[in-house]
mmCIF file of C-alpha atoms in Angstrom:
data_model
loop_
_atom_site.group_PDB
_atom_site.id
_atom_site.type_symbol
_atom_site.label_atom_id
_atom_site.label_comp_id
_atom_site.label_asym_id
_atom_site.label_seq_id
_atom_site.Cartn_x
_atom_site.Cartn_y
_atom_site.Cartn_z
ATOM 1 C CA MET A 27 98.640 276.992 51.683
ATOM 2 C CA VAL A 28 94.899 276.518 52.027
ATOM 3 C CA VAL A 29 93.394 276.050 48.556
ATOM 4 C CA PRO A 30 89.812 277.324 48.297
ATOM 5 C CA SER A 31 87.172 275.573 46.250
ATOM 6 C CA TRP A 32 86.720 276.757 42.666
ATOM 7 C CA GLU A 33 83.332 278.286 43.513
ATOM 8 C CA ALA A 34 84.813 280.182 46.466
ATOM 9 C CA TRP A 35 87.656 281.562 44.358
ATOM 10 C CA TRP A 36 85.319 282.646 41.574
ATOM 11 C CA ARG A 37 82.892 284.386 43.979
ATOM 12 C CA THR A 38 85.587 286.358 45.795
ATOM 13 C CA ALA A 39 87.488 287.184 42.589
ATOM 14 C CA ALA A 40 84.586 289.356 41.457
ATOM 15 C CA THR A 41 84.862 291.642 44.492
ATOM 16 C CA ARG A 42 88.391 291.244 45.850
ATOM 17 C CA PRO A 43 90.333 294.505 45.274
ATOM 18 C CA LEU A 44 93.456 294.409 43.162
ATOM 19 C CA PRO A 45 96.320 296.787 43.977
ATOM 20 C CA ALA A 46 98.402 298.701 41.447
ATOM 21 C CA MET A 47 100.507 296.281 39.432
ATOM 22 C CA THR A 48 102.805 295.908 36.455
ATOM 23 C CA GLY A 49 103.683 292.837 34.456
ATOM 24 C CA THR A 50 104.010 291.096 31.137
ATOM 25 C CA TYR A 51 101.248 289.379 29.190
ATOM 26 C CA ARG A 52 102.167 286.583 26.786
ATOM 27 C CA VAL A 53 100.044 284.718 24.248
ATOM 28 C CA ARG A 54 100.991 281.762 22.089
ATOM 29 C CA ARG A 55 98.764 279.999 19.595
ATOM 30 C CA GLN A 56 99.245 277.733 16.604
ATOM 31 C CA ARG A 57 98.246 279.174 13.244
ATOM 32 C CA ARG A 58 95.589 277.461 11.183
ATOM 33 C CA ASP A 59 96.647 274.545 9.042
ATOM 34 C CA PRO A 60 96.071 275.390 5.354
ATOM 35 C CA GLY A 61 95.712 271.709 4.521
ATOM 36 C CA ASN A 62 98.330 271.714 1.776
ATOM 37 C CA GLY A 63 101.150 269.996 3.616
ATOM 38 C CA MET A 64 102.820 273.175 4.909
ATOM 39 C CA THR A 65 103.727 273.562 8.592
ATOM 40 C CA PRO A 66 101.404 276.173 10.128
ATOM 41 C CA GLY A 67 103.829 277.594 12.728
ATOM 42 C CA ARG A 68 102.880 279.649 15.786
ATOM 43 C CA VAL A 69 101.936 283.190 16.738
ATOM 44 C CA GLY A 70 103.516 284.727 19.823
ATOM 45 C CA VAL A 71 102.672 288.145 21.248
ATOM 46 C CA VAL A 72 104.317 289.826 24.233
ATOM 47 C CA GLU A 73 102.829 292.924 25.848
ATOM 48 C CA THR A 74 103.927 294.849 28.931
ATOM 49 C CA PHE A 75 101.153 296.383 31.008
ATOM 50 C CA ALA A 76 100.377 298.491 34.056
ATOM 51 C CA TYR A 77 97.169 298.580 36.104
ATOM 52 C CA ARG A 78 95.942 301.076 38.684
ATOM 53 C CA PRO A 79 92.625 300.969 40.576
ATOM 54 C CA PRO A 80 89.808 301.480 39.879
ATOM 55 C CA GLY A 81 90.404 300.383 36.278
ATOM 56 C CA TRP A 82 93.199 302.301 34.568
ATOM 57 C CA TRP A 83 95.256 300.308 32.076
ATOM 58 C CA ARG A 84 98.311 300.908 29.938
ATOM 59 C CA GLY A 85 99.698 298.368 27.503
ATOM 60 C CA ALA A 86 102.581 298.378 25.056
ATOM 61 C CA ARG A 87 103.146 295.578 22.570
ATOM 62 C CA ARG A 88 106.808 294.858 22.102
ATOM 63 C CA ASP A 89 108.124 295.455 18.625
ATOM 64 C CA ALA A 90 111.541 295.834 17.034
ATOM 65 C CA LEU A 91 110.620 299.448 16.228
ATOM 66 C CA GLY A 92 109.701 300.153 19.841
ATOM 67 C CA ALA A 93 106.307 300.826 21.425
ATOM 68 C CA ALA A 94 105.225 303.159 18.650
ATOM 69 C CA GLY A 95 102.014 303.774 16.774
ATOM 70 C CA GLU A 96 99.055 301.590 17.538
ATOM 71 C CA ALA A 97 101.198 299.268 19.719
ATOM 72 C CA LEU A 98 100.579 301.570 22.730
ATOM 73 C CA TRP A 99 97.162 301.873 24.396
ATOM 74 C CA VAL A 100 95.717 303.523 27.506
ATOM 75 C CA ALA A 101 92.236 302.744 28.847
ATOM 76 C CA ALA A 102 90.225 304.598 31.484
ATOM 77 C CA PRO A 103 87.854 302.831 33.911
ATOM 78 C CA ALA A 104 84.807 301.564 32.017
ATOM 79 C CA GLU A 105 81.570 303.372 32.820
ATOM 80 C CA GLY A 106 78.948 301.109 34.336
ATOM 81 C CA GLY A 107 81.417 298.422 35.353
ATOM 82 C CA SER A 108 83.848 296.156 33.594
ATOM 83 C CA PRO A 109 83.075 295.063 30.029
ATOM 84 C CA VAL A 110 82.187 291.439 29.420
ATOM 85 C CA ARG A 111 85.267 289.667 28.093
ATOM 86 C CA GLY A 112 84.929 286.017 27.205
ATOM 87 C CA PHE A 113 87.485 283.327 26.542
ATOM 88 C CA SER A 114 86.724 282.550 22.906
ATOM 89 C CA TRP A 115 89.987 281.884 21.102
ATOM 90 C CA ASP A 116 89.773 284.752 18.603
ATOM 91 C CA PHE A 117 93.195 286.171 19.500
ATOM 92 C CA ALA A 118 91.625 289.354 20.823
ATOM 93 C CA GLY A 119 93.607 288.649 23.965
ATOM 94 C CA SER A 120 94.376 291.189 26.646
ATOM 95 C CA PRO A 121 95.905 291.136 30.142
ATOM 96 C CA ARG A 122 92.546 292.452 31.313
ATOM 97 C CA ARG A 123 90.868 289.098 30.904
ATOM 98 C CA LEU A 124 93.383 287.341 33.152
ATOM 99 C CA VAL A 125 92.773 289.910 35.894
ATOM 100 C CA ALA A 126 89.475 289.093 37.527
ATOM 101 C CA ALA A 127 89.072 292.192 39.748
ATOM 102 C CA GLY A 128 85.660 293.736 39.076
ATOM 103 C CA GLY A 129 84.154 290.579 37.623
ATOM 104 C CA ALA A 130 85.339 287.083 36.810
ATOM 105 C CA VAL A 131 83.149 287.054 33.697
ATOM 106 C CA PRO A 132 85.436 284.934 31.492
ATOM 107 C CA PHE A 133 84.971 281.986 33.835
ATOM 108 C CA ALA A 134 81.227 282.307 34.440
ATOM 109 C CA GLY A 135 79.717 278.836 34.224
ATOM 110 C CA ALA A 136 83.086 277.041 34.334
ATOM 111 C CA VAL A 137 82.896 273.470 35.671
ATOM 112 C CA PRO A 138 85.886 271.927 37.513
ATOM 113 C CA ARG A 139 87.177 268.698 35.969
ATOM 114 C CA GLY A 140 90.294 268.346 38.086
ATOM 115 C CA GLY A 141 92.095 270.008 40.979
ATOM 116 C CA PRO A 142 92.810 271.975 42.979
ATOM 117 C CA ARG A 143 96.499 271.248 43.233
ATOM 118 C CA PRO A 144 98.970 273.530 45.038
ATOM 119 C CA HIS A 145 101.241 275.156 42.499
ATOM 120 C CA ALA A 146 104.176 277.554 42.702
ATOM 121 C CA ARG A 147 104.652 279.812 39.682
ATOM 122 C CA ALA A 148 107.209 282.599 39.308
ATOM 123 C CA GLY A 149 107.729 282.569 43.059
ATOM 124 C CA ARG A 150 104.023 283.008 43.807
ATOM 125 C CA GLU A 151 101.718 280.591 45.624
ATOM 126 C CA ALA A 152 98.910 279.429 43.383
ATOM 127 C CA ALA A 153 96.501 276.586 42.666
ATOM 128 C CA GLU A 154 96.116 274.621 39.446
ATOM 129 C CA TRP A 155 92.694 273.617 38.097
ATOM 130 C CA LEU A 156 91.343 271.820 35.064
ATOM 131 C CA LEU A 157 88.145 273.593 33.999
ATOM 132 C CA GLU A 158 85.475 273.211 31.356
ATOM 133 C CA VAL A 159 84.917 276.825 30.250
ATOM 134 C CA PRO A 160 81.970 277.958 28.084
ATOM 135 C CA HIS A 161 83.062 279.009 24.555
ATOM 136 C CA ALA A 162 86.640 277.886 25.272
ATOM 137 C CA GLY A 163 86.467 274.194 26.112
ATOM 138 C CA ARG A 164 88.845 272.540 28.545
ATOM 139 C CA LEU A 165 91.515 274.766 30.108
ATOM 140 C CA ARG A 166 94.319 274.247 32.594
ATOM 141 C CA VAL A 167 94.420 277.371 34.740
ATOM 142 C CA VAL A 168 96.759 278.516 37.489
ATOM 143 C CA LEU A 169 95.095 280.896 39.965
ATOM 144 C CA ASP A 170 97.103 283.232 42.188
ATOM 145 C CA ALA A 171 96.559 282.597 45.903
ATOM 146 C CA GLU A 172 96.841 286.258 46.979
ATOM 147 C CA HIS A 173 95.219 288.284 44.201
ATOM 148 C CA PRO A 174 92.377 287.659 41.720
ATOM 149 C CA LEU A 175 94.769 286.789 38.908
ATOM 150 C CA VAL A 176 94.855 283.965 36.400
ATOM 151 C CA LEU A 177 98.589 283.390 36.112
ATOM 152 C CA LEU A 178 98.185 280.919 33.266
ATOM 153 C CA ALA A 179 95.416 279.567 31.029
ATOM 154 C CA GLU A 180 96.169 276.967 28.382
ATOM 155 C CA THR A 181 94.532 274.165 26.476
ATOM 156 C CA PRO A 182 95.654 270.688 27.575
ATOM 157 C CA ASP A 183 97.360 270.123 24.211
ATOM 158 C CA GLY A 184 99.376 273.310 24.677
ATOM 159 C CA GLU A 185 98.275 274.804 21.352
ATOM 160 C CA TYR A 186 96.872 277.887 23.108
ATOM 161 C CA ARG A 187 98.508 279.549 26.076
ATOM 162 C CA GLU A 188 98.040 282.877 27.864
ATOM 163 C CA GLU A 189 100.006 283.889 30.932
ATOM 164 C CA LEU A 190 101.031 286.729 33.224
ATOM 165 C CA THR A 191 104.709 287.002 34.140
ATOM 166 C CA ASP A 192 107.105 289.516 35.707
ATOM 167 C CA LEU A 193 104.431 290.703 38.125
ATOM 168 C CA ALA A 194 105.216 293.502 40.560
ATOM 169 C CA PHE A 195 103.035 295.374 43.053
ATOM 170 C CA PRO A 196 104.631 298.811 43.644
ATOM 171 C CA GLY A 197 101.855 300.118 45.911
ATOM 172 C CA SER A 198 101.061 303.061 43.636
ATOM 173 C CA LEU A 199 101.623 304.222 40.067
ATOM 174 C CA PRO A 200 101.746 307.866 38.890
ATOM 175 C CA ASP A 201 98.859 309.541 37.070
ATOM 176 C CA GLU A 202 101.197 310.535 34.267
ATOM 177 C CA LEU A 203 101.705 306.896 33.269
ATOM 178 C CA PHE A 204 98.030 306.619 32.309
ATOM 179 C CA ASP A 205 97.773 309.862 30.341
ATOM 180 C CA PRO A 206 95.699 309.068 27.200
ATOM 181 C CA GLY A 207 97.819 311.647 25.405
ATOM 182 C CA HIS A 208 100.654 309.111 25.294
ATOM 183 C CA ALA A 209 98.631 306.760 23.096
ATOM 184 C CA GLN A 210 97.421 309.668 20.955
ATOM 185 C CA ALA A 211 101.004 310.850 20.443
ATOM 186 C CA ALA A 212 102.096 307.319 19.547
ATOM 187 C CA ARG A 213 99.319 307.012 16.968
ATOM 188 C CA ALA A 214 100.278 310.403 15.521
ATOM 189 C CA ALA A 215 103.923 309.305 15.274
ATOM 190 C CA TRP A 216 102.873 306.123 13.499
ATOM 191 C CA ALA A 217 100.690 308.101 11.061
ATOM 192 C CA GLU A 218 103.593 310.459 10.331
ATOM 193 C CA ARG A 219 105.910 307.510 9.721
ATOM 194 C CA LEU A 220 103.341 305.908 7.389
ATOM 195 C CA ALA A 221 102.848 309.161 5.462
ATOM 196 C CA ALA A 222 106.601 309.451 4.947
ATOM 197 C CA ALA A 223 106.819 305.856 3.716
ATOM 198 C CA ARG A 224 103.911 306.329 1.300
ATOM 199 C CA SER A 225 105.456 309.507 -0.047
ATOM 200 C CA ALA A 226 108.824 307.834 -0.579
ATOM 201 C CA TRP A 227 107.282 304.909 -2.487
ATOM 202 C CA ARG A 228 104.866 306.989 -4.571
ATOM 203 C CA GLN A 229 107.347 307.415 -7.429
ATOM 204 C CA ARG A 230 109.023 304.007 -7.123
ATOM 205 C CA PRO A 231 107.941 300.526 -8.196
ATOM 206 C CA LEU A 232 106.771 298.536 -5.210
ATOM 207 C CA PRO A 233 108.564 295.212 -4.601
ATOM 208 C CA LEU A 234 105.797 292.911 -5.830
ATOM 209 C CA PRO A 235 105.868 289.335 -7.082
ATOM 210 C CA GLY A 236 105.786 289.010 -10.856
ATOM 211 C CA HIS A 237 103.631 285.890 -10.497
ATOM 212 C CA TRP A 238 100.317 285.781 -8.638
ATOM 213 C CA PRO A 239 97.541 283.162 -8.882
ATOM 214 C CA GLY A 240 94.252 284.795 -9.812
ATOM 215 C CA PRO A 241 93.647 288.520 -10.360
ATOM 216 C CA ARG A 242 96.646 290.853 -10.344
ATOM 217 C CA PRO A 243 97.251 292.718 -7.076
ATOM 218 C CA ALA A 244 96.298 296.388 -6.666
ATOM 219 C CA PRO A 245 98.766 297.211 -3.859
ATOM 220 C CA ARG A 246 98.920 300.048 -1.346
ATOM 221 C CA VAL A 247 101.365 300.840 1.452
ATOM 222 C CA ILE A 248 99.789 300.295 4.887
ATOM 223 C CA ASP A 249 102.892 300.478 7.099
ATOM 224 C CA GLY A 250 106.496 301.450 6.663
ATOM 225 C CA ASP A 251 109.587 302.942 8.216
ATOM 226 C CA LEU A 252 112.246 304.561 6.040
ATOM 227 C CA ALA A 253 114.967 304.221 8.683
ATOM 228 C CA SER A 254 114.664 300.439 9.079
ATOM 229 C CA GLY A 255 113.331 299.548 5.625
ATOM 230 C CA LEU A 256 110.087 298.125 7.003
ATOM 231 C CA LEU A 257 107.460 297.977 4.266
ATOM 232 C CA VAL A 258 103.989 296.440 4.481
ATOM 233 C CA LEU A 259 101.684 296.202 1.479
ATOM 234 C CA ASP A 260 98.018 295.322 1.198
ATOM 235 C CA LEU A 261 97.888 293.561 -2.170
ATOM 236 C CA GLY A 262 94.349 294.840 -2.751
ATOM 237 C CA LEU A 263 92.845 291.508 -3.758
ATOM 238 C CA ASP A 264 89.565 292.323 -2.025
ATOM 239 C CA ALA A 265 89.130 295.235 -4.452
ATOM 240 C CA VAL A 266 89.013 292.818 -7.383
ATOM 241 C CA THR A 267 85.821 290.981 -8.299
ATOM 242 C CA LEU A 268 86.673 287.332 -8.738
ATOM 243 C CA GLY A 269 85.149 285.799 -11.832
ATOM 244 C CA PRO A 270 84.190 282.162 -12.355
ATOM 245 C CA GLY A 271 87.172 279.846 -12.043
ATOM 246 C CA ARG A 272 89.461 282.588 -10.740
ATOM 247 C CA ALA A 273 89.317 281.946 -7.010
ATOM 248 C CA ARG A 274 92.120 279.410 -6.710
ATOM 249 C CA GLY A 275 94.308 281.935 -4.870
ATOM 250 C CA PRO A 276 93.755 283.955 -1.670
ATOM 251 C CA VAL A 277 90.960 286.522 -1.521
ATOM 252 C CA ALA A 278 93.121 288.911 0.540
ATOM 253 C CA ALA A 279 96.859 289.115 1.127
ATOM 254 C CA ARG A 280 99.450 291.349 2.791
ATOM 255 C CA LEU A 281 103.177 291.351 2.176
ATOM 256 C CA ALA A 282 105.693 292.598 4.769
ATOM 257 C CA ARG A 283 109.451 292.936 4.671
ATOM 258 C CA ARG A 284 112.015 293.571 7.368
ATOM 259 C CA ARG A 285 115.778 293.413 7.541
ATOM 260 C CA ARG A 286 117.073 289.872 7.807
ATOM 261 C CA GLY A 287 117.505 288.812 11.431
ATOM 262 C CA GLU A 288 114.760 291.078 12.808
ATOM 263 C CA PRO A 289 111.640 289.590 14.409
ATOM 264 C CA PRO A 290 108.818 288.835 11.946
ATOM 265 C CA TYR A 291 106.265 291.602 11.444
ATOM 266 C CA LEU A 292 103.185 291.046 13.643
ATOM 267 C CA GLY A 293 101.020 294.050 12.882
ATOM 268 C CA GLY A 294 97.356 293.686 11.913
ATOM 269 C CA ILE A 295 96.342 290.317 10.485
ATOM 270 C CA PHE A 296 99.901 288.973 10.731
ATOM 271 C CA ALA A 297 99.151 288.332 14.432
ATOM 272 C CA ASP A 298 95.872 286.516 13.690
ATOM 273 C CA PRO A 299 96.256 282.726 13.999
ATOM 274 C CA LYS A 300 93.334 282.200 11.599
ATOM 275 C CA VAL A 301 95.526 283.682 8.841
ATOM 276 C CA PHE A 302 98.242 281.561 7.260
ATOM 277 C CA VAL A 303 101.626 283.306 6.968
ATOM 278 C CA HIS A 304 104.448 282.240 4.655
ATOM 279 C CA THR A 305 107.968 283.487 5.508
ATOM 280 C CA TRP A 306 111.233 283.479 3.576
ATOM 281 C CA SER A 307 114.476 285.440 3.213
ATOM 282 C CA ASP A 308 116.283 286.672 0.114
ATOM 283 C CA GLY A 309 119.571 287.289 1.929
ATOM 284 C CA VAL A 310 118.863 290.982 2.596
ATOM 285 C CA TRP A 311 115.177 291.090 3.510
ATOM 286 C CA GLN A 312 112.954 288.858 5.572
ATOM 287 C CA TRP A 313 109.526 288.543 3.934
ATOM 288 C CA SER A 314 106.150 287.539 5.366
ATOM 289 C CA LEU A 315 103.058 286.918 3.250
ATOM 290 C CA ALA A 316 99.711 286.726 5.086
ATOM 291 C CA THR A 317 96.848 285.207 3.103
ATOM 292 C CA GLU A 318 93.120 284.941 3.761
ATOM 293 C CA GLY A 319 90.847 282.497 2.025
ATOM 294 C CA PRO A 320 92.318 279.608 0.031
ATOM 295 C CA ALA A 321 95.979 279.224 0.951
ATOM 296 C CA LEU A 322 98.664 279.264 -1.699
ATOM 297 C CA SER A 323 99.713 275.839 -2.894
ATOM 298 C CA PRO A 324 103.383 274.936 -2.426
ATOM 299 C CA GLU A 325 103.824 275.300 -6.195
ATOM 300 C CA ASP A 326 102.239 278.782 -6.283
ATOM 301 C CA LEU A 327 104.237 279.898 -3.239
ATOM 302 C CA SER A 328 107.488 278.789 -4.892
ATOM 303 C CA ALA A 329 106.517 280.683 -8.064
ATOM 304 C CA VAL A 330 105.605 283.822 -6.079
ATOM 305 C CA ILE A 331 108.936 283.802 -4.218
ATOM 306 C CA ALA A 332 110.921 283.129 -7.388
ATOM 307 C CA SER A 333 109.190 286.081 -9.110
ATOM 308 C CA MET A 334 110.089 288.637 -6.420
ATOM 309 C CA PRO A 335 112.493 291.439 -7.451
ATOM 310 C CA ALA A 336 116.126 290.784 -6.613
ATOM 311 C CA PRO A 337 117.415 292.512 -3.445
ATOM 312 C CA GLY A 338 118.539 296.047 -4.172
ATOM 313 C CA THR A 339 116.363 296.463 -7.279
ATOM 314 C CA ALA A 340 113.302 297.715 -5.382
#
């Protein structure tokens, strides 16, 4: 294959048409290190998507409960051209920023530091580059040879990685697939499920830790599913005014439970790598505790877990 220069690829990517396509978008990033000796772990998100010219998108984030609620989105072509989408690592990722049709804005000002090198990825001809990208730093990118697609973008240390996989080009996709009513119906179903969960827990004690560093939580149910037992609580710490000497614990926290063996809950801030998430199992439930602000110390975390209600009592 003939590998174009980086400048030539970037110029043509902004105007080269992209046909209808489907695929999978994957993101992986290490969580922040709380600095207390605990292993930070990683965040991984998988989203299937469909694209149809001139700018219709549909995405569904995979979840053990299915593509329900706010996990499904449909977007119409943006008025006045494509929105500016940068490559800052804020985890607001989307397949749209790896598809350069209509504007290769994320790579504006990128400077090649290595490459090009012919590269085959998922059966597609491509070229690999090492780029210095504004607001993102150094990235290894794999650019599709046929379409304006970034098949992979990752930091050299591998701590951040975005990629497109399972790509298919069917020639056309039906209008019905991009009906915004699908996303509206999914949001309505999620709201109905949440209302049912809140109603069911209104007269029952919520499964809260008996020990908490700092002010006592003021919890509320923010997600739930009666069929699976999913329950997500905002502990309401941000509603409490912290007095002097009382800020040794997190300033905000959310607690999620799922049946043991199910994938960890990744709704809301649980998918944010800037948030530290503690996970444990009590033999029946798998628990995740997302904390913002000062992380729990290992001693406080052990006390919080030990103070949780026994399985079957809440």
